[in-house]
Coordinates of C-alpha atoms and ligand atoms in Angstrom, one line a residue:
X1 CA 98.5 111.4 116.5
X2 CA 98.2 110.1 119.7
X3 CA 95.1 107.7 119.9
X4 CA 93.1 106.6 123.1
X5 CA 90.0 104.3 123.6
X6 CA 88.9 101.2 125.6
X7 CA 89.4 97.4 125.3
X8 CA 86.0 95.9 124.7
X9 CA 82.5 97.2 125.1
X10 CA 82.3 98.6 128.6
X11 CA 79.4 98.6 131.1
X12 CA 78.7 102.2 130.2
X13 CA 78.2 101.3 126.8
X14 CA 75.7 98.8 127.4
X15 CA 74.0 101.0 130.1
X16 CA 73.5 104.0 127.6
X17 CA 71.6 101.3 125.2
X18 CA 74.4 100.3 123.2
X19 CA 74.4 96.8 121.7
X20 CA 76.8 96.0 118.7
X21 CA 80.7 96.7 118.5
X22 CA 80.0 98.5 115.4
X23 CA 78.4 101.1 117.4
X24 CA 81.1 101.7 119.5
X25 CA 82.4 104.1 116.9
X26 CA 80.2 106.6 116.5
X27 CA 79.3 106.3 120.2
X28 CA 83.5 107.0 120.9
X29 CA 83.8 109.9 118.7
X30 CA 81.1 111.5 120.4
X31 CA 83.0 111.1 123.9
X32 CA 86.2 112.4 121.9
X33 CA 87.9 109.4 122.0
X34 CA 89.8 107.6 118.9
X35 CA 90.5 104.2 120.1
X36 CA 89.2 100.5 120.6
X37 CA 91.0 97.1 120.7
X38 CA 89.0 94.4 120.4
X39 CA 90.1 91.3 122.6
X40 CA 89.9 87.9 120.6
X41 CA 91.2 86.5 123.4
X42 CA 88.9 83.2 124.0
X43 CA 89.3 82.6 120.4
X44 CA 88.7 84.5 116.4
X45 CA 85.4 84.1 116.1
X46 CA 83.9 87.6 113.5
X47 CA 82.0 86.8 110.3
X48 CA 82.5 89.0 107.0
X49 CA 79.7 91.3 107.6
X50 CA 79.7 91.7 111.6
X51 CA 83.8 92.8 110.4
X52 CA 82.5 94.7 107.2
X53 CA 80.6 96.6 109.2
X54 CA 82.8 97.6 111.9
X55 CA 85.5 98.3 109.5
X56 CA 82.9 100.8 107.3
X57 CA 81.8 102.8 110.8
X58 CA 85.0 102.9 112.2
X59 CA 86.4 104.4 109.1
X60 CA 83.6 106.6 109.0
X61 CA 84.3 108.3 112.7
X62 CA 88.2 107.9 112.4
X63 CA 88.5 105.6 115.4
X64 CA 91.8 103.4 115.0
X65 CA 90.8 99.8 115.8
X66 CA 93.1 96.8 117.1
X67 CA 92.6 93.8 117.9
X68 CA 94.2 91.5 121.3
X69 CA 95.2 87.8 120.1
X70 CA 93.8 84.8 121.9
X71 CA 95.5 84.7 125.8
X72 CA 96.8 80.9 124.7
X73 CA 99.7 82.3 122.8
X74 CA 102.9 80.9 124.6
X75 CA 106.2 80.8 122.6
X76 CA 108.3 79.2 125.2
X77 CA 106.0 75.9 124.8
X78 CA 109.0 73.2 123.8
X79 CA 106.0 71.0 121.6
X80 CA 106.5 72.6 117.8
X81 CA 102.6 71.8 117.2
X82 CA 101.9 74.3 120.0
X83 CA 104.2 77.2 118.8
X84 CA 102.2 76.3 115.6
X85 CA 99.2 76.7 117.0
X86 CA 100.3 80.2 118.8
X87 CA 101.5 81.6 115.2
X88 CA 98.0 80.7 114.0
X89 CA 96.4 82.5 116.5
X90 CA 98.1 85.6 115.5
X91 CA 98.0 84.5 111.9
X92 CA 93.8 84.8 112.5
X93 CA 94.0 87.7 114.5
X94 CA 96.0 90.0 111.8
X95 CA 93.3 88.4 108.9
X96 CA 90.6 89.4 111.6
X97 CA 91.6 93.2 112.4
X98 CA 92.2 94.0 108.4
X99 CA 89.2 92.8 107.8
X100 CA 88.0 95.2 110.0
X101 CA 90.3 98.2 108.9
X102 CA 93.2 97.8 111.6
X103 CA 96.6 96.6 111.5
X104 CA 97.9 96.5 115.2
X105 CA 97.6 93.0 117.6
X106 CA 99.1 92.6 120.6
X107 CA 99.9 89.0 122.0
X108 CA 100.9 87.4 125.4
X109 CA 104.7 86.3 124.6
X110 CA 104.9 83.4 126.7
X111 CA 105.3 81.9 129.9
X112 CA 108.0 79.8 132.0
X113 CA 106.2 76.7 133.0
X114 CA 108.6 74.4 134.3
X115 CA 111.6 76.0 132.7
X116 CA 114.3 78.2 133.9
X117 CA 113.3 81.6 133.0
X118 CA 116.9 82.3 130.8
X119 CA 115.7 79.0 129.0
X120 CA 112.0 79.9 128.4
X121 CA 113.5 83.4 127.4
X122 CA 115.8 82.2 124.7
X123 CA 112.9 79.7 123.4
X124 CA 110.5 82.0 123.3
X125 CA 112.9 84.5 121.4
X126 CA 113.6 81.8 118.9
X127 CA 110.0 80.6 118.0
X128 CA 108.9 84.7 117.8
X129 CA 111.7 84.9 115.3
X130 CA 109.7 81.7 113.2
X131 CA 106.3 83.7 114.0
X132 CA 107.6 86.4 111.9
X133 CA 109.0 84.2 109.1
X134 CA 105.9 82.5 109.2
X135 CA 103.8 85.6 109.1
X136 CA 105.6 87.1 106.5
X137 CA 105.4 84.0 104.1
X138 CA 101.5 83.8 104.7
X139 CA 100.8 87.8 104.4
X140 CA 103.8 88.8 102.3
X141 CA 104.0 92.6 101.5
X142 CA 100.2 93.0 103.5
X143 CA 102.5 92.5 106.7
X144 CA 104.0 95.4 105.6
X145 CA 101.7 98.0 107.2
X146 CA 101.2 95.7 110.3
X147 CA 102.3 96.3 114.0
X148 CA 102.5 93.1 115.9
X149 CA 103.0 93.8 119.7
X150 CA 104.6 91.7 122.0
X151 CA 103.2 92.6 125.7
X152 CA 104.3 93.0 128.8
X153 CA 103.4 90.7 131.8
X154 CA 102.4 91.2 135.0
X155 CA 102.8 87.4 136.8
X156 CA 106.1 86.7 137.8
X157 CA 106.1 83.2 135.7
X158 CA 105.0 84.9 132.9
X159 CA 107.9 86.4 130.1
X160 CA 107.3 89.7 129.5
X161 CA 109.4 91.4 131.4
X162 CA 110.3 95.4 129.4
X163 CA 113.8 94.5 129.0
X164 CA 112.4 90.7 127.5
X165 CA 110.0 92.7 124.9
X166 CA 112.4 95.2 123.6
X167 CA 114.6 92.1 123.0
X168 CA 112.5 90.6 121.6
X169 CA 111.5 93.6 119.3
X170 CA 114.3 94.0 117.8
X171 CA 113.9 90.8 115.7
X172 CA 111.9 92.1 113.0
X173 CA 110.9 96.0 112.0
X174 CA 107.3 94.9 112.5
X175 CA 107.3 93.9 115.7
X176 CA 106.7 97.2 118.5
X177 CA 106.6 97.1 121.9
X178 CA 103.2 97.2 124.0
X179 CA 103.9 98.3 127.7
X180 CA 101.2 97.4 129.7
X181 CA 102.0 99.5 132.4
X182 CA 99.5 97.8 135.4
X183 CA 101.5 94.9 134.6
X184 CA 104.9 96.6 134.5
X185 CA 103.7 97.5 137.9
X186 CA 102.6 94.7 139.0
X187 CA 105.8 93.0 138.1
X188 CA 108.0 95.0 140.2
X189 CA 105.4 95.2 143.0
X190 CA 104.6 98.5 142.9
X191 CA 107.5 100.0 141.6
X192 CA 106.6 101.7 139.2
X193 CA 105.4 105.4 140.6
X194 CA 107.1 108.6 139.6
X195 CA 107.8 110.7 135.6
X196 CA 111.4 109.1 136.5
X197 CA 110.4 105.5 135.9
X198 CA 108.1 105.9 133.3
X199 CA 110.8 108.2 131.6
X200 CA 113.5 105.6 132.1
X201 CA 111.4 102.9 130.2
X202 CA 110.7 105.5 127.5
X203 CA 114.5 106.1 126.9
X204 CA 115.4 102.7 127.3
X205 CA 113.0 102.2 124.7
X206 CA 114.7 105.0 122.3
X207 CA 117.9 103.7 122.9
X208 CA 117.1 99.8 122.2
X209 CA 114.5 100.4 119.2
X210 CA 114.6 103.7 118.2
X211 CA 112.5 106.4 117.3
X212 CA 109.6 105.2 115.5
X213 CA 108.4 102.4 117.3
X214 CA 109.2 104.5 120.4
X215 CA 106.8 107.1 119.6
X216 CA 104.2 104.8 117.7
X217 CA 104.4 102.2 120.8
X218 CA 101.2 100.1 122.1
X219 CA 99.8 101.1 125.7
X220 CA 98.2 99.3 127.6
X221 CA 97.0 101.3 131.1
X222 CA 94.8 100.2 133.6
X223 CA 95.4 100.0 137.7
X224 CA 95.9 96.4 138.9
X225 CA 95.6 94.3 142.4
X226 CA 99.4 92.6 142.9
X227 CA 100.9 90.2 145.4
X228 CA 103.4 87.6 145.7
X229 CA 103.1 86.6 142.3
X230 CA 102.6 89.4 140.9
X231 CA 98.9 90.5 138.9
X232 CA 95.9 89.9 140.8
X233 CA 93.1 91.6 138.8
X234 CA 92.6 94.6 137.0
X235 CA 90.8 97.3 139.0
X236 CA 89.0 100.7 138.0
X237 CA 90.3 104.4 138.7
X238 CA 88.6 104.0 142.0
X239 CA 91.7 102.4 142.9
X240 CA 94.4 104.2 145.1
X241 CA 96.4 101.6 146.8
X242 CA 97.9 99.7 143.8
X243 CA 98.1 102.0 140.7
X244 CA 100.3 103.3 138.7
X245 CA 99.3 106.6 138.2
X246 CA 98.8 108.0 134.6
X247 CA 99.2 111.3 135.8
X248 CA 103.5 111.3 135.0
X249 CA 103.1 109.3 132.0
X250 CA 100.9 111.6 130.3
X251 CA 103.7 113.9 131.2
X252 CA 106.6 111.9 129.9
X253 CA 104.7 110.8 126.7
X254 CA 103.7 114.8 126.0
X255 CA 106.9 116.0 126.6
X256 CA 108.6 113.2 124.4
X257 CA 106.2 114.4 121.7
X258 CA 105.3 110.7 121.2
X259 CA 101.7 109.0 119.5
X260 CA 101.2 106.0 121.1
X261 CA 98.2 103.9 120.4
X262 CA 96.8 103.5 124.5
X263 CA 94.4 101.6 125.5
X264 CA 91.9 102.0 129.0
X265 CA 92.2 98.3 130.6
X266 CA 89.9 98.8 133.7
X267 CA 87.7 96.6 135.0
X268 CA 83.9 97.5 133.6
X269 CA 85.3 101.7 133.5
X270 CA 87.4 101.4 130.4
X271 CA 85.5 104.6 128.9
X272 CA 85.3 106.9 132.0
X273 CA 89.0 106.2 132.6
X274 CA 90.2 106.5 129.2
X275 CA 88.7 109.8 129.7
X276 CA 90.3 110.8 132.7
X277 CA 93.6 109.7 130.9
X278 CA 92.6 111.8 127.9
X279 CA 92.6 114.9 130.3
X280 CA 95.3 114.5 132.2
X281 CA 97.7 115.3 128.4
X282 CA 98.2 118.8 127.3
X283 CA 99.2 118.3 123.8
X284 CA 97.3 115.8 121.6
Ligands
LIG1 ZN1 97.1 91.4 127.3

C-alpha cells in the first residue's frame, strides 16, 4: 500500500488546536492520510510513555510512522570515534521508532569536507558497511523487519548523489533507498522536470536493487530554493520557479504499481501538500 503523510507536526496542526504528536494520528486519518516521519534530527530525545503512546494511537488509526536520524550523521568523517558516534545515532533512532511501532529511518550519508568526492565516497561506503555490521550485532534478528534509508542530498558537498545511494544500497538487504526528490533537484539545478526523469531514476532503481526495495522505496517530496551550491531551503506548494513537480511522479510511481512510503517536506504546509500529492495519484 502506498503510504503518504508529513514530516513533523505542521502549522495546520497546531492552528486547528492540536498539541501532542500522539494526536497527529487520529487527526491524519481523518484528512485520509497514512503517514508521519518523525525528525530526531537535533538529537533522540522520547521517553517510554510519550513513545507508548504514540505507538498505541498510531496503531489504532493505521498510520505508518518513521522516524529521521539526527542531521550529524556523516560516514565519510576519517576520526573512527565519529563514525561511532553516527552508528549510534541510528542505533537510537531504530530503538526510538520501534518503540513507537515503526521500523523505517532515514539518515544523511555523509558529506565531503575536505576530501575528494571519489575518496569521501569510498569512505563513506566502507563505514555504512560497519554501520550495518554493527547494527546487526546490537539488534540481531529485530533488524530483520527494519528499513534503514540512506538519503539523497541536495548540497553539492554533500554525498548523496542517486547513483551514490543505490551503491550504497546494495551493501546489505536492509538498507532501501530514500529519494528525496527536492534535493535530487536541487542537485542537478533544476533538472529534474518531466515522467522521463523521474522514470529513469525509477528504472535505474529496478535495475541496481530490484524489485522490492524499488517499489517499497522512501520518498521524500517537497519543492526547494537551489543555487550555486545547490539546496537553499525547502519551500511550500506556493512555489513555481524551483519545483519539481509531483504531478509526473505520481504518474510514474502509479503506473509502476509501486508503494512507497512518501513523505510531504514543505516548509510549515507539509499536510495541505501531502494532500495535493495524495490527489494528484489514481490508484492507491
Ligand atoms: Zn533528510
Amino acid at each position: 500500500m502506498l503510504r503518504i503523510g508529513p514530516s513533523g507536526n505542521c502549522a495546520l496542526f497546531y492552528e486547528t488546536g492540536h498539541k501532542h504528536t500522539y494526536e497527529e494520528a487520529e487527526w491524519l486519518r481523518s484528512l485520509g492520510l497514512t503517514a508521519f516521519e518523525y525528525s530526531f534530527g537535533r538529537g533522540v530525545a522520547i521517553g517510554d510513555a510519550a513513545a507508548e503512546k504514540i505507538r498505541s494511537e498510531f496503531s489504532r488509526c493505521d498510520i505508518e510512522i518513521s522516524a529521521h536520524a539526527p542531521y550529524y550523521t556523516n560516514f565519510a568523517n576519517a576520526s573512527e570515534s565519529m563514525i561511532e558516534k553516527s552508528i549510534g545515532y541510528i542505533a537510537a533512532s531504530i530503538v526510538a521508532i520501534k518503540k513507537m511501532g515503526g521500523n523505517r529511518v532515514v539518515f544523511h550519508p555523509a558529506s565531503c569536507g575536505e576530501m575528494q568526492r571519489a575518496d569521501a565516497v569510498s569512505l563513506a561506503k566502507r563505514n555504512i558497511g560497519l554501520l550495518m555490521e554493527k547494527l546487526r550485532e546490537q539488534f540481531g534478528n529485530d533488524l530483520n523487519d527494519c528499513i534503514i534509508c540512506p538519503e539523497t542530498m541536495g548540497k553539492l558537498r554533500q554525498i548523496g548523489r542517486v547513483e551514490e545511494i543505490l551503491d550504497f544500497c546494495t551493501l546489505d538487504e536492509r538498507l532501501y533507498p530514500c529519494f528525496d526528490f527536492g534535493h535530487i533537484n536541487s542537485y542537478l539545478g533544476g533538472g529534474l522536470k518531466t515522467y522521463d526523469d523521474y522514470r529513469r531514476i525509477i528504472e535505474l532503481t529496478a535495475d541496481k536493487l530490484g524489485d522490492e526495495k524499488t517499489a517499497n522505496m522512501h520518498v521524500h517530496f517537497s519543492k526547494i530554493k537551489y543555487g550555486e551550491s545547490g539546496e537553499i531551503k525547502h519551500l511550500t506548494f506556493e512555489d513555481n520557479v524551483y519545483g519539481p513537480d509531483y504531478e509526473p511522479l505520481a504518474k510514474v510511481i502509479d503506473e509502476y504499481k509501486l508503494t512507497p512510503y512518501i513523505v510531504c517536506e514543505s516548509d510549515g504546509t507539509q499536510v495541505s501538500d501531502a494532500l495535493i500529492m495524495k490527489n494528484f495519484h489514481k490508484n492507491d
